[in-house]
XYZ file of N, CA, C and O in Angstrom:
820
model
N -49.350 -9.624 -65.030
C -49.717 -8.560 -64.099
C -48.567 -7.580 -63.888
O -48.252 -7.169 -62.776
N -47.879 -7.234 -64.962
C -46.709 -6.368 -64.846
C -47.066 -4.976 -64.338
O -46.233 -4.279 -63.777
N -48.315 -4.541 -64.545
C -48.729 -3.203 -64.138
C -49.258 -3.171 -62.705
O -49.749 -2.143 -62.244
N -49.164 -4.296 -62.005
C -49.664 -4.388 -60.638
C -48.794 -3.557 -59.704
O -47.574 -3.675 -59.707
N -49.443 -2.699 -58.908
C -48.730 -1.921 -57.894
C -49.348 -2.235 -56.548
O -50.397 -1.721 -56.194
N -48.692 -3.122 -55.801
C -49.220 -3.576 -54.523
C -48.411 -2.955 -53.387
O -47.199 -3.107 -53.312
N -49.115 -2.250 -52.508
C -48.462 -1.626 -51.358
C -49.004 -2.142 -50.027
O -48.487 -1.786 -48.966
N -50.062 -2.980 -50.077
C -50.626 -3.582 -48.879
C -51.317 -4.883 -49.231
O -51.935 -4.996 -50.288
N -51.178 -5.886 -48.365
C -51.752 -7.204 -48.617
C -52.691 -7.578 -47.469
O -52.312 -7.510 -46.302
N -53.915 -7.960 -47.818
C -54.912 -8.390 -46.849
C -55.241 -9.857 -47.137
O -55.428 -10.237 -48.294
N -55.298 -10.654 -46.082
C -55.545 -12.077 -46.233
C -56.882 -12.489 -45.620
O -57.278 -11.990 -44.566
N -57.529 -13.447 -46.269
C -58.547 -14.249 -45.621
C -57.815 -15.143 -44.613
O -56.589 -15.259 -44.651
N -58.541 -15.784 -43.705
C -57.906 -16.638 -42.704
C -58.083 -18.122 -43.015
O -57.131 -18.804 -43.417
N -59.306 -18.638 -42.875
C -59.558 -20.065 -43.058
C -59.333 -20.491 -44.511
O -59.903 -19.905 -45.435
N -58.514 -21.512 -44.685
C -58.251 -22.024 -46.023
C -57.251 -21.204 -46.804
O -56.906 -21.563 -47.930
N -56.782 -20.115 -46.204
C -55.807 -19.248 -46.871
C -54.507 -19.202 -46.074
O -53.441 -19.549 -46.584
N -54.594 -18.780 -44.812
C -53.424 -18.781 -43.935
C -53.352 -20.037 -43.075
O -52.260 -20.537 -42.798
N -54.512 -20.518 -42.652
C -54.567 -21.709 -41.795
C -55.615 -22.680 -42.320
O -56.540 -22.298 -43.038
N -55.455 -23.941 -41.937
C -56.411 -24.955 -42.346
C -57.726 -24.803 -41.586
O -57.770 -24.234 -40.498
N -58.774 -25.326 -42.172
C -60.083 -25.320 -41.531
C -60.847 -26.547 -41.991
O -60.790 -26.926 -43.168
N -61.552 -27.173 -41.055
C -62.363 -28.345 -41.390
C -63.827 -28.118 -41.028
O -64.564 -29.064 -40.755
N -64.236 -26.860 -41.010
C -65.638 -26.549 -40.706
C -66.565 -27.219 -41.720
O -66.375 -27.101 -42.932
N -67.564 -27.921 -41.212
C -68.551 -28.589 -42.056
C -69.781 -27.680 -42.147
O -70.700 -27.769 -41.326
N -69.787 -26.816 -43.140
C -70.875 -25.847 -43.251
C -72.213 -26.515 -43.573
O -73.264 -26.031 -43.151
N -72.168 -27.635 -44.303
C -73.410 -28.347 -44.593
C -74.049 -28.849 -43.297
O -75.265 -28.758 -43.106
N -73.218 -29.356 -42.389
C -73.718 -29.834 -41.099
C -74.256 -28.682 -40.256
O -75.333 -28.779 -39.664
N -73.491 -27.585 -40.209
C -73.922 -26.430 -39.412
C -75.251 -25.894 -39.925
O -76.170 -25.606 -39.144
N -75.357 -25.772 -41.238
C -76.602 -25.268 -41.822
C -77.773 -26.185 -41.491
O -78.872 -25.728 -41.166
N -77.537 -27.482 -41.559
C -78.600 -28.431 -41.241
C -79.028 -28.298 -39.785
O -80.222 -28.364 -39.462
N -78.067 -28.082 -38.906
C -78.378 -27.997 -37.477
C -79.162 -26.734 -37.114
O -79.961 -26.753 -36.172
N -78.944 -25.653 -37.845
C -79.661 -24.413 -37.526
C -80.880 -24.195 -38.431
O -81.608 -23.221 -38.261
N -81.078 -25.113 -39.405
C -82.241 -25.010 -40.277
C -82.052 -24.102 -41.476
O -83.023 -23.635 -42.071
N -80.804 -23.861 -41.833
C -80.494 -22.993 -42.975
C -80.465 -23.796 -44.265
O -79.914 -24.901 -44.312
N -81.044 -23.254 -45.307
C -81.000 -23.890 -46.616
C -79.565 -24.060 -47.060
O -78.712 -23.194 -46.828
N -79.275 -25.162 -47.710
C -77.897 -25.504 -48.104
C -77.259 -24.434 -48.982
O -76.053 -24.203 -48.915
N -78.059 -23.774 -49.826
C -77.516 -22.782 -50.760
C -77.556 -21.354 -50.216
O -77.100 -20.422 -50.883
N -78.075 -21.172 -49.017
C -78.181 -19.830 -48.440
C -76.898 -19.464 -47.689
O -76.131 -20.327 -47.264
N -76.697 -18.166 -47.513
C -75.568 -17.696 -46.712
C -75.909 -17.889 -45.235
O -76.960 -17.435 -44.766
N -75.019 -18.539 -44.500
C -75.290 -18.897 -43.115
C -75.506 -17.674 -42.224
O -76.455 -17.615 -41.432
N -74.627 -16.678 -42.340
C -74.745 -15.501 -41.486
C -75.989 -14.686 -41.816
O -76.647 -14.150 -40.915
N -76.303 -14.600 -43.100
C -77.535 -13.896 -43.493
C -78.764 -14.608 -42.926
O -79.724 -13.958 -42.479
N -78.723 -15.939 -42.951
C -79.858 -16.705 -42.423
C -80.048 -16.442 -40.933
O -81.178 -16.201 -40.477
N -78.969 -16.487 -40.182
C -79.069 -16.253 -38.739
C -79.618 -14.858 -38.460
O -80.473 -14.667 -37.596
N -79.137 -13.880 -39.214
C -79.602 -12.501 -39.030
C -81.098 -12.370 -39.324
O -81.777 -11.505 -38.754
N -81.614 -13.238 -40.199
C -83.021 -13.148 -40.610
C -83.975 -13.877 -39.671
O -85.197 -13.783 -39.837
N -83.441 -14.611 -38.697
C -84.308 -15.345 -37.774
C -85.210 -14.369 -37.013
O -84.780 -13.269 -36.652
N -86.447 -14.761 -36.728
C -87.458 -13.806 -36.257
C -87.345 -13.335 -34.811
O -87.997 -12.352 -34.452
N -86.522 -13.999 -33.986
C -86.448 -13.561 -32.592
C -84.998 -13.519 -32.112
O -84.161 -14.282 -32.589
N -84.705 -12.636 -31.174
C -83.352 -12.577 -30.613
C -82.909 -13.907 -30.016
O -81.736 -14.290 -30.125
N -83.827 -14.622 -29.393
C -83.492 -15.913 -28.796
C -83.041 -16.897 -29.862
O -82.028 -17.603 -29.686
N -83.755 -16.964 -30.961
C -83.388 -17.883 -32.041
C -82.040 -17.517 -32.638
O -81.220 -18.387 -32.940
N -81.802 -16.222 -32.802
C -80.512 -15.785 -33.339
C -79.374 -16.132 -32.378
O -78.305 -16.575 -32.799
N -79.628 -15.942 -31.098
C -78.605 -16.235 -30.097
C -78.292 -17.728 -30.051
O -77.113 -18.125 -29.965
N -79.310 -18.552 -30.111
C -79.114 -20.004 -30.085
C -78.342 -20.478 -31.323
O -77.439 -21.314 -31.225
N -78.710 -19.971 -32.474
C -78.037 -20.373 -33.707
C -76.580 -19.929 -33.692
O -75.679 -20.701 -34.070
N -76.329 -18.705 -33.242
C -74.960 -18.211 -33.225
C -74.109 -18.958 -32.201
O -72.914 -19.195 -32.428
N -74.715 -19.359 -31.081
C -73.982 -20.133 -30.080
C -73.517 -21.466 -30.665
O -72.390 -21.923 -30.393
N -74.360 -22.082 -31.468
C -73.989 -23.338 -32.119
C -72.847 -23.121 -33.112
O -71.888 -23.911 -33.168
N -72.936 -22.025 -33.878
C -71.876 -21.713 -34.838
C -70.559 -21.462 -34.101
O -69.495 -21.949 -34.507
N -70.621 -20.711 -33.007
C -69.420 -20.451 -32.203
C -68.790 -21.751 -31.715
O -67.561 -21.897 -31.720
N -69.620 -22.686 -31.314
C -69.112 -23.965 -30.829
C -68.325 -24.687 -31.925
O -67.222 -25.204 -31.687
N -68.884 -24.720 -33.115
C -68.192 -25.349 -34.243
C -66.873 -24.619 -34.548
O -65.843 -25.251 -34.807
N -66.913 -23.298 -34.522
C -65.723 -22.517 -34.856
C -64.602 -22.719 -33.833
O -63.424 -22.813 -34.191
N -64.956 -22.781 -32.561
C -63.947 -22.986 -31.533
C -63.352 -24.384 -31.614
O -62.127 -24.568 -31.428
N -64.162 -25.371 -31.924
C -63.640 -26.725 -32.111
C -62.688 -26.775 -33.299
O -61.625 -27.405 -33.241
N -63.064 -26.104 -34.356
C -62.219 -26.064 -35.550
C -60.892 -25.378 -35.251
O -59.828 -25.821 -35.712
N -60.933 -24.322 -34.454
C -59.718 -23.558 -34.144
C -58.684 -24.398 -33.414
O -57.471 -24.186 -33.566
N -59.138 -25.368 -32.645
C -58.227 -26.191 -31.865
C -57.415 -27.160 -32.719
O -56.468 -27.785 -32.223
N -57.767 -27.267 -33.989
C -57.056 -28.184 -34.881
C -56.391 -27.468 -36.053
O -55.850 -28.120 -36.950
N -56.405 -26.150 -36.037
C -55.866 -25.381 -37.169
C -54.352 -25.537 -37.278
O -53.636 -25.606 -36.277
N -53.881 -25.582 -38.508
C -52.450 -25.628 -38.789
C -52.143 -24.626 -39.899
O -53.009 -24.287 -40.707
N -50.910 -24.163 -39.929
C -50.509 -23.217 -40.964
C -50.517 -23.870 -42.346
O -50.124 -25.025 -42.504
N -50.971 -23.114 -43.340
C -50.868 -23.548 -44.733
C -49.388 -23.513 -45.130
O -48.669 -22.565 -44.784
N -48.880 -24.529 -45.832
C -47.483 -24.512 -46.270
C -47.148 -23.251 -47.065
O -47.904 -22.842 -47.944
N -46.019 -22.648 -46.748
C -45.550 -21.460 -47.450
C -45.926 -20.150 -46.796
O -45.383 -19.098 -47.151
N -46.841 -20.187 -45.828
C -47.310 -18.949 -45.195
C -46.198 -18.269 -44.402
O -46.000 -17.053 -44.499
N -45.468 -19.030 -43.610
C -44.435 -18.440 -42.757
C -43.397 -17.697 -43.589
O -43.064 -16.535 -43.310
N -42.876 -18.348 -44.619
C -41.845 -17.715 -45.451
C -42.390 -16.494 -46.177
O -41.704 -15.467 -46.292
N -43.621 -16.597 -46.673
C -44.205 -15.490 -47.429
C -44.471 -14.289 -46.534
O -44.155 -13.143 -46.889
N -45.042 -14.515 -45.365
C -45.305 -13.427 -44.428
C -43.992 -12.790 -43.970
O -43.883 -11.558 -43.881
N -42.987 -13.608 -43.698
C -41.681 -13.081 -43.292
C -41.078 -12.214 -44.390
O -40.476 -11.165 -44.120
N -41.252 -12.642 -45.632
C -40.724 -11.871 -46.755
C -41.414 -10.517 -46.861
O -40.776 -9.478 -47.004
N -42.744 -10.515 -46.777
C -43.473 -9.247 -46.849
C -43.060 -8.308 -45.722
O -42.921 -7.100 -45.914
N -42.858 -8.864 -44.534
C -42.397 -8.037 -43.409
C -41.025 -7.443 -43.712
O -40.762 -6.277 -43.402
N -40.161 -8.232 -44.330
C -38.790 -7.783 -44.591
C -38.722 -6.644 -45.590
O -37.768 -5.860 -45.577
N -39.731 -6.550 -46.469
C -39.718 -5.479 -47.467
C -40.708 -4.367 -47.110
O -40.963 -3.475 -47.916
N -41.269 -4.445 -45.900
C -42.103 -3.349 -45.408
C -43.512 -3.300 -45.948
O -44.137 -2.223 -45.940
N -44.044 -4.438 -46.401
C -45.420 -4.471 -46.890
C -46.365 -4.672 -45.710
O -46.264 -5.673 -44.990
N -47.296 -3.748 -45.447
C -48.250 -3.956 -44.355
C -49.213 -5.090 -44.689
O -49.584 -5.280 -45.852
N -49.582 -5.853 -43.666
C -50.470 -7.008 -43.852
C -51.571 -6.992 -42.810
O -51.385 -6.509 -41.688
N -52.720 -7.541 -43.186
C -53.847 -7.647 -42.270
C -54.664 -8.873 -42.633
O -54.468 -9.487 -43.692
N -55.576 -9.226 -41.735
C -56.495 -10.340 -41.961
C -57.925 -9.814 -41.895
O -58.265 -9.054 -40.983
N -58.741 -10.216 -42.850
C -60.178 -9.954 -42.810
C -60.875 -11.303 -42.945
O -60.702 -11.998 -43.951
N -61.639 -11.682 -41.924
C -62.274 -12.989 -41.898
C -63.729 -12.888 -41.465
O -64.098 -11.986 -40.703
N -64.530 -13.811 -41.945
C -65.919 -13.927 -41.487
C -66.006 -14.707 -40.181
O -67.090 -14.924 -39.660
N -64.871 -15.126 -39.669
C -64.823 -15.964 -38.485
C -65.199 -15.191 -37.223
O -65.210 -13.962 -37.191
N -65.469 -15.937 -36.162
C -65.713 -15.458 -34.806
C -64.379 -14.994 -34.224
O -63.352 -15.662 -34.385
N -64.345 -13.867 -33.549
C -63.081 -13.275 -33.121
C -62.272 -14.194 -32.202
O -61.057 -14.323 -32.354
N -62.931 -14.849 -31.242
C -62.200 -15.718 -30.320
C -61.599 -16.911 -31.047
O -60.460 -17.323 -30.755
N -62.337 -17.467 -31.991
C -61.821 -18.601 -32.760
C -60.672 -18.161 -33.659
O -59.654 -18.856 -33.780
N -60.811 -17.014 -34.294
C -59.757 -16.510 -35.165
C -58.476 -16.246 -34.385
O -57.371 -16.589 -34.823
N -58.610 -15.639 -33.215
C -57.440 -15.352 -32.387
C -56.782 -16.633 -31.905
O -55.543 -16.739 -31.869
N -57.582 -17.619 -31.554
C -57.033 -18.907 -31.127
C -56.241 -19.555 -32.250
O -55.174 -20.150 -32.010
N -56.733 -19.439 -33.477
C -56.012 -20.019 -34.609
C -54.649 -19.353 -34.776
O -53.642 -20.033 -35.007
N -54.610 -18.042 -34.671
C -53.336 -17.341 -34.819
C -52.372 -17.734 -33.706
O -51.182 -17.961 -33.953
N -52.879 -17.814 -32.481
C -52.022 -18.176 -31.349
C -51.522 -19.609 -31.487
O -50.341 -19.891 -31.240
N -52.397 -20.510 -31.878
C -52.029 -21.910 -32.030
C -50.951 -22.089 -33.111
O -50.038 -22.902 -32.969
N -51.076 -21.309 -34.168
C -50.158 -21.443 -35.301
C -48.938 -20.530 -35.194
O -48.057 -20.578 -36.053
N -48.888 -19.691 -34.156
C -47.751 -18.802 -33.984
C -47.637 -17.750 -35.068
O -46.536 -17.334 -35.426
N -48.767 -17.310 -35.593
C -48.780 -16.330 -36.674
C -49.123 -14.957 -36.114
O -50.148 -14.793 -35.444
N -48.282 -13.979 -36.396
C -48.491 -12.629 -35.881
C -48.632 -11.637 -37.030
O -47.699 -11.439 -37.797
N -49.813 -11.050 -37.127
C -50.037 -9.937 -38.041
C -50.598 -8.784 -37.230
O -51.274 -8.998 -36.221
N -50.326 -7.582 -37.657
C -50.646 -6.411 -36.857
C -52.142 -6.134 -36.731
O -52.590 -5.533 -35.759
N -52.925 -6.572 -37.702
C -54.298 -6.088 -37.794
C -55.204 -7.228 -38.243
O -54.916 -7.904 -39.238
N -56.295 -7.464 -37.523
C -57.278 -8.466 -37.936
C -58.682 -7.945 -37.658
O -58.963 -7.452 -36.565
N -59.545 -8.059 -38.650
C -60.947 -7.708 -38.501
C -61.792 -8.956 -38.721
O -61.580 -9.705 -39.685
N -62.744 -9.195 -37.817
C -63.656 -10.322 -37.925
C -65.061 -9.803 -38.218
O -65.273 -8.596 -38.360
N -66.019 -10.719 -38.251
C -67.409 -10.309 -38.518
C -67.983 -9.476 -37.388
O -69.055 -8.868 -37.543
N -67.296 -9.442 -36.246
C -67.753 -8.607 -35.132
C -67.257 -7.167 -35.245
O -67.720 -6.290 -34.520
N -66.300 -6.943 -36.150
C -65.714 -5.613 -36.306
C -66.280 -4.844 -37.485
O -66.191 -3.616 -37.531
N -66.833 -5.562 -38.451
C -67.341 -4.930 -39.674
C -68.333 -5.869 -40.327
O -68.440 -7.041 -39.949
N -69.058 -5.371 -41.310
C -69.977 -6.221 -42.049
C -69.200 -7.353 -42.716
O -68.099 -7.138 -43.236
N -69.723 -8.573 -42.693
C -68.979 -9.710 -43.236
C -68.874 -9.671 -44.757
O -69.732 -9.104 -45.440
N -67.796 -10.259 -45.250
C -67.643 -10.423 -46.700
C -68.867 -11.158 -47.257
O -69.447 -11.991 -46.571
N -69.270 -10.818 -48.480
C -68.562 -10.023 -49.489
C -68.720 -8.511 -49.391
O -68.292 -7.792 -50.294
N -69.319 -8.009 -48.313
C -69.348 -6.558 -48.126
C -67.908 -6.047 -48.031
O -67.069 -6.662 -47.360
N -67.579 -4.948 -48.676
C -66.195 -4.445 -48.698
C -65.800 -3.612 -47.487
O -64.669 -3.129 -47.417
N -66.701 -3.436 -46.523
C -66.435 -2.501 -45.430
C -65.109 -2.780 -44.716
O -64.314 -1.865 -44.480
N -64.863 -4.025 -44.342
C -63.650 -4.353 -43.596
C -62.389 -4.089 -44.421
O -61.383 -3.590 -43.896
N -62.445 -4.384 -45.710
C -61.278 -4.133 -46.569
C -60.988 -2.641 -46.649
O -59.827 -2.218 -46.608
N -62.036 -1.849 -46.760
C -61.845 -0.391 -46.781
C -61.280 0.108 -45.456
O -60.422 1.003 -45.443
N -61.736 -0.464 -44.357
C -61.230 -0.054 -43.050
C -59.730 -0.307 -42.935
O -58.979 0.520 -42.398
N -59.282 -1.443 -43.442
C -57.855 -1.762 -43.397
C -57.057 -0.792 -44.250
O -56.067 -0.204 -43.795
N -57.465 -0.608 -45.493
C -56.726 0.287 -46.394
C -56.710 1.708 -45.858
O -55.686 2.405 -45.933
N -57.831 2.148 -45.299
C -57.889 3.495 -44.732
C -56.924 3.626 -43.550
O -56.301 4.684 -43.363
N -56.806 2.575 -42.762
C -55.876 2.625 -41.621
C -54.434 2.735 -42.081
O -53.579 3.259 -41.355
N -54.156 2.223 -43.278
C -52.809 2.323 -43.858
C -52.635 3.596 -44.675
O -51.527 3.858 -45.168
N -53.709 4.344 -44.891
C -53.703 5.521 -45.768
C -53.254 5.153 -47.182
O -52.505 5.894 -47.830
N -53.742 3.998 -47.647
C -53.402 3.534 -48.989
C -54.618 3.591 -49.902
O -55.737 3.287 -49.473
N -54.425 3.964 -51.164
C -55.520 3.868 -52.131
C -55.959 2.413 -52.265
O -55.124 1.499 -52.218
N -57.254 2.189 -52.425
C -57.761 0.820 -52.493
C -57.118 0.028 -53.627
O -56.849 -1.167 -53.490
N -56.860 0.697 -54.751
C -56.327 -0.007 -55.917
C -54.880 -0.448 -55.720
O -54.333 -1.193 -56.546
N -54.250 -0.023 -54.635
C -52.885 -0.462 -54.344
C -52.850 -1.588 -53.310
O -51.785 -1.947 -52.812
N -54.039 -2.135 -53.016
C -54.131 -3.248 -52.068
C -54.629 -4.498 -52.793
O -55.324 -4.418 -53.799
N -54.269 -5.635 -52.264
C -54.731 -6.915 -52.802
C -55.337 -7.719 -51.667
O -54.868 -7.675 -50.528
N -56.426 -8.418 -51.988
C -57.035 -9.313 -51.011
C -56.851 -10.742 -51.490
O -57.194 -11.085 -52.625
N -56.285 -11.579 -50.619
C -55.959 -12.964 -50.960
C -56.900 -13.893 -50.208
O -56.963 -13.864 -48.976
N -57.642 -14.719 -50.932
C -58.554 -15.651 -50.294
C -58.817 -16.861 -51.162
O -58.376 -16.925 -52.319
N -59.560 -17.820 -50.606
C -59.766 -19.101 -51.299
C -61.208 -19.336 -51.732
O -61.536 -20.435 -52.193
N -62.085 -18.314 -51.590
C -63.502 -18.543 -51.878
C -64.063 -17.376 -52.684
O -63.484 -16.292 -52.735
N -65.223 -17.597 -53.283
C -65.822 -16.586 -54.148
C -66.142 -15.304 -53.389
O -66.070 -14.210 -53.959
N -66.501 -15.390 -52.112
C -66.771 -14.192 -51.334
C -65.534 -13.290 -51.253
O -65.652 -12.065 -51.177
N -64.362 -13.905 -51.248
C -63.121 -13.128 -51.183
C -62.909 -12.339 -52.471
O -62.521 -11.169 -52.440
N -63.174 -12.988 -53.593
C -63.063 -12.305 -54.881
C -64.081 -11.170 -54.962
O -63.754 -10.043 -55.360
N -65.313 -11.451 -54.574
C -66.368 -10.445 -54.639
C -66.068 -9.263 -53.730
O -66.265 -8.098 -54.111
N -65.586 -9.549 -52.531
C -65.260 -8.473 -51.597
C -64.158 -7.587 -52.148
O -64.230 -6.351 -52.066
N -63.129 -8.190 -52.720
C -62.022 -7.421 -53.293
C -62.518 -6.538 -54.430
O -62.166 -5.349 -54.509
N -63.326 -7.096 -55.302
C -63.826 -6.318 -56.436
C -64.712 -5.170 -55.969
O -64.616 -4.052 -56.487
N -65.557 -5.428 -54.995
C -66.434 -4.377 -54.482
C -65.648 -3.310 -53.725
O -66.092 -2.166 -53.610
N -64.466 -3.685 -53.239
C -63.605 -2.734 -52.532
C -62.647 -2.018 -53.472
O -61.839 -1.202 -53.022
N -62.708 -2.304 -54.769
C -61.798 -1.737 -55.780
C -60.353 -2.150 -55.525
O -59.423 -1.385 -55.767
N -60.187 -3.385 -55.026
C -58.858 -3.946 -54.802
C -58.609 -5.086 -55.777
O -59.536 -5.608 -56.400
N -57.343 -5.494 -55.890
C -57.013 -6.657 -56.698
C -57.455 -7.914 -55.958
O -57.259 -8.035 -54.746
N -58.050 -8.853 -56.677
C -58.533 -10.100 -56.097
C -57.582 -11.232 -56.445
O -57.396 -11.553 -57.625
N -56.989 -11.844 -55.424
C -56.084 -12.964 -55.632
C -56.722 -14.225 -55.070
O -57.026 -14.297 -53.868
N -56.921 -15.221 -55.913
C -57.508 -16.484 -55.484
C -56.409 -17.493 -55.184
O -55.556 -17.768 -56.021
N -56.446 -18.038 -53.967
C -55.556 -19.131 -53.592
C -56.312 -20.429 -53.821
O -57.325 -20.697 -53.172
N -55.842 -21.225 -54.790
C -56.558 -22.433 -55.205
C -55.602 -23.626 -55.200
O -55.122 -24.063 -56.254
N -55.313 -24.177 -54.017
C -54.309 -25.239 -53.928
C -54.778 -26.608 -54.391
O -53.953 -27.499 -54.609
N -56.081 -26.804 -54.545
C -56.581 -28.142 -54.902
C -57.448 -28.107 -56.157
O -58.421 -28.843 -56.278
N -57.092 -27.261 -57.106
C -57.839 -27.178 -58.351
C -58.646 -25.898 -58.445
O -58.968 -25.280 -57.428
N -58.969 -25.516 -59.659
C -59.649 -24.247 -59.898
C -61.168 -24.408 -59.809
O -61.750 -25.218 -60.531
N -61.810 -23.625 -58.962
C -63.281 -23.653 -58.892
C -63.875 -22.929 -60.089
O -63.166 -22.248 -60.842
N -65.185 -23.047 -60.250
C -65.822 -22.455 -61.431
C -65.816 -20.934 -61.410
O -66.041 -20.304 -62.437
N -65.543 -20.315 -60.258
C -65.499 -18.852 -60.187
C -64.077 -18.306 -60.288
O -63.852 -17.111 -60.145
N -63.116 -19.162 -60.574
C -61.708 -18.747 -60.595
C -61.450 -17.643 -61.606
O -60.627 -16.750 -61.372
N -62.151 -17.672 -62.732
C -61.901 -16.691 -63.790
C -62.260 -15.272 -63.362
O -61.860 -14.307 -64.008
N -62.992 -15.131 -62.266
C -63.347 -13.802 -61.780
C -62.185 -13.113 -61.061
O -62.200 -11.899 -60.874
N -61.185 -13.896 -60.654
C -60.047 -13.339 -59.921
C -59.066 -12.653 -60.865
O -58.945 -13.014 -62.040
N -58.349 -11.658 -60.334
C -57.311 -10.985 -61.109
C -56.024 -11.804 -61.140
O -55.265 -11.757 -62.107
N -55.773 -12.521 -60.059
C -54.548 -13.293 -59.890
C -54.938 -14.638 -59.294
O -55.828 -14.708 -58.442
N -54.281 -15.703 -59.725
C -54.526 -17.035 -59.173
C -53.188 -17.664 -58.792
O -52.239 -17.643 -59.584
N -53.107 -18.199 -57.584
C -51.924 -18.947 -57.170
C -52.369 -20.312 -56.666
O -53.417 -20.447 -56.052
N -51.547 -21.316 -56.937
C -51.839 -22.668 -56.464
C -50.969 -23.029 -55.271
O -51.301 -23.947 -54.522
N -49.856 -22.324 -55.103
C -48.978 -22.507 -53.948
C -48.819 -21.155 -53.259
O -48.581 -20.142 -53.932
N -48.928 -21.129 -51.942
C -48.860 -19.852 -51.240
C -47.516 -19.171 -51.451
O -47.432 -17.941 -51.523
N -46.477 -19.967 -51.557
C -45.132 -19.421 -51.705
C -44.965 -18.656 -53.015
O -44.009 -17.884 -53.178
N -45.895 -18.835 -53.951
C -45.826 -18.133 -55.234
C -46.388 -16.716 -55.168
O -46.323 -15.969 -56.154
N -46.928 -16.322 -54.021
C -47.606 -15.029 -53.922
C -46.701 -13.832 -54.209
O -47.101 -12.938 -54.967
N -45.497 -13.749 -53.645
C -44.650 -12.576 -53.945
C -44.378 -12.394 -55.438
O -44.401 -11.264 -55.934
N -44.142 -13.487 -56.137
C -43.904 -13.393 -57.579
C -45.175 -12.961 -58.299
O -45.144 -12.095 -59.181
N -46.311 -13.540 -57.905
C -47.584 -13.198 -58.547
C -47.934 -11.727 -58.366
O -48.570 -11.120 -59.235
N -47.493 -11.144 -57.250
C -47.784 -9.734 -56.976
C -46.685 -8.803 -57.467
O -46.769 -7.585 -57.281
N -45.648 -9.374 -58.077
C -44.556 -8.550 -58.592
C -43.683 -7.943 -57.518
O -43.027 -6.923 -57.740
N -43.632 -8.572 -56.335
C -42.873 -8.021 -55.214
C -41.558 -8.760 -54.971
O -40.765 -8.329 -54.139
N -41.343 -9.851 -55.691
C -40.154 -10.664 -55.437
C -38.852 -9.934 -55.737
O -37.822 -10.233 -55.154
N -38.913 -8.951 -56.639
C -37.687 -8.243 -57.026
C -37.122 -7.385 -55.894
O -35.977 -6.954 -55.955
N -37.947 -7.147 -54.846
C -37.462 -6.338 -53.733
C -36.580 -7.159 -52.771
O -35.950 -6.610 -51.894
N -36.584 -8.466 -52.960
C -35.833 -9.309 -52.033
C -34.340 -9.104 -52.177
O -33.811 -9.045 -53.283
N -33.660 -9.026 -51.050
C -32.197 -8.925 -51.065
C -31.543 -10.298 -51.081
O -30.381 -10.436 -51.385
N -32.331 -11.331 -50.760
C -31.767 -12.668 -50.671
C -32.024 -13.496 -51.927
O -31.387 -14.515 -52.137
N -32.963 -13.029 -52.747
C -33.312 -13.791 -53.943
C -34.203 -14.973 -53.644
O -34.416 -15.838 -54.496
N -34.753 -15.040 -52.434
C -35.558 -16.192 -52.018
C -36.738 -16.435 -52.931
O -37.096 -17.569 -53.210
N -37.351 -15.348 -53.427
C -38.539 -15.500 -54.271
C -38.253 -15.071 -55.708
O -39.155 -14.739 -56.445
N -37.001 -15.065 -56.082
C -36.645 -14.656 -57.445
C -37.076 -15.707 -58.442
O -37.215 -16.871 -58.111
């Protein structure tokens, strides 16, 4: 990826910056969603406001419980600190509930300037939130990278005309080949993006 020009980095949250133990199979079963269907799309398709509200309340409950146990992914602190030191703007785009996402950041002591949840923009794989972030930075989309651990992250990045970086710490999924960049350790991200040479300390050389 020698021709990569990255001027802004956007992260997924769950499974990328922090741990998550959400049992989506259980949640889907509890709300009556087919195992292979998208959970948020299913809730949106429910025929009455009451049903949608009840289903979303259950999802919120699971998300808040999950947030109380979140921990930082190894390598995140050093990598985020490095990007800050070289002036790379960073943001988070997540399909998570805003209160749960904020609790995870507070619990883990992680501070990023900008976070968009499903309440702020259309959820991934729609590219709307990624475009909103890049536009706020006044950066061309092709100079941004989106880092995530799931196929929706790759799809969102591609639809946003951004570089797609897959974080795959426990083996490569069958959709890995769709990503532009693959890392197995978070600490490898600066090198994978060609940004390590900006370091004055040589930490990521």
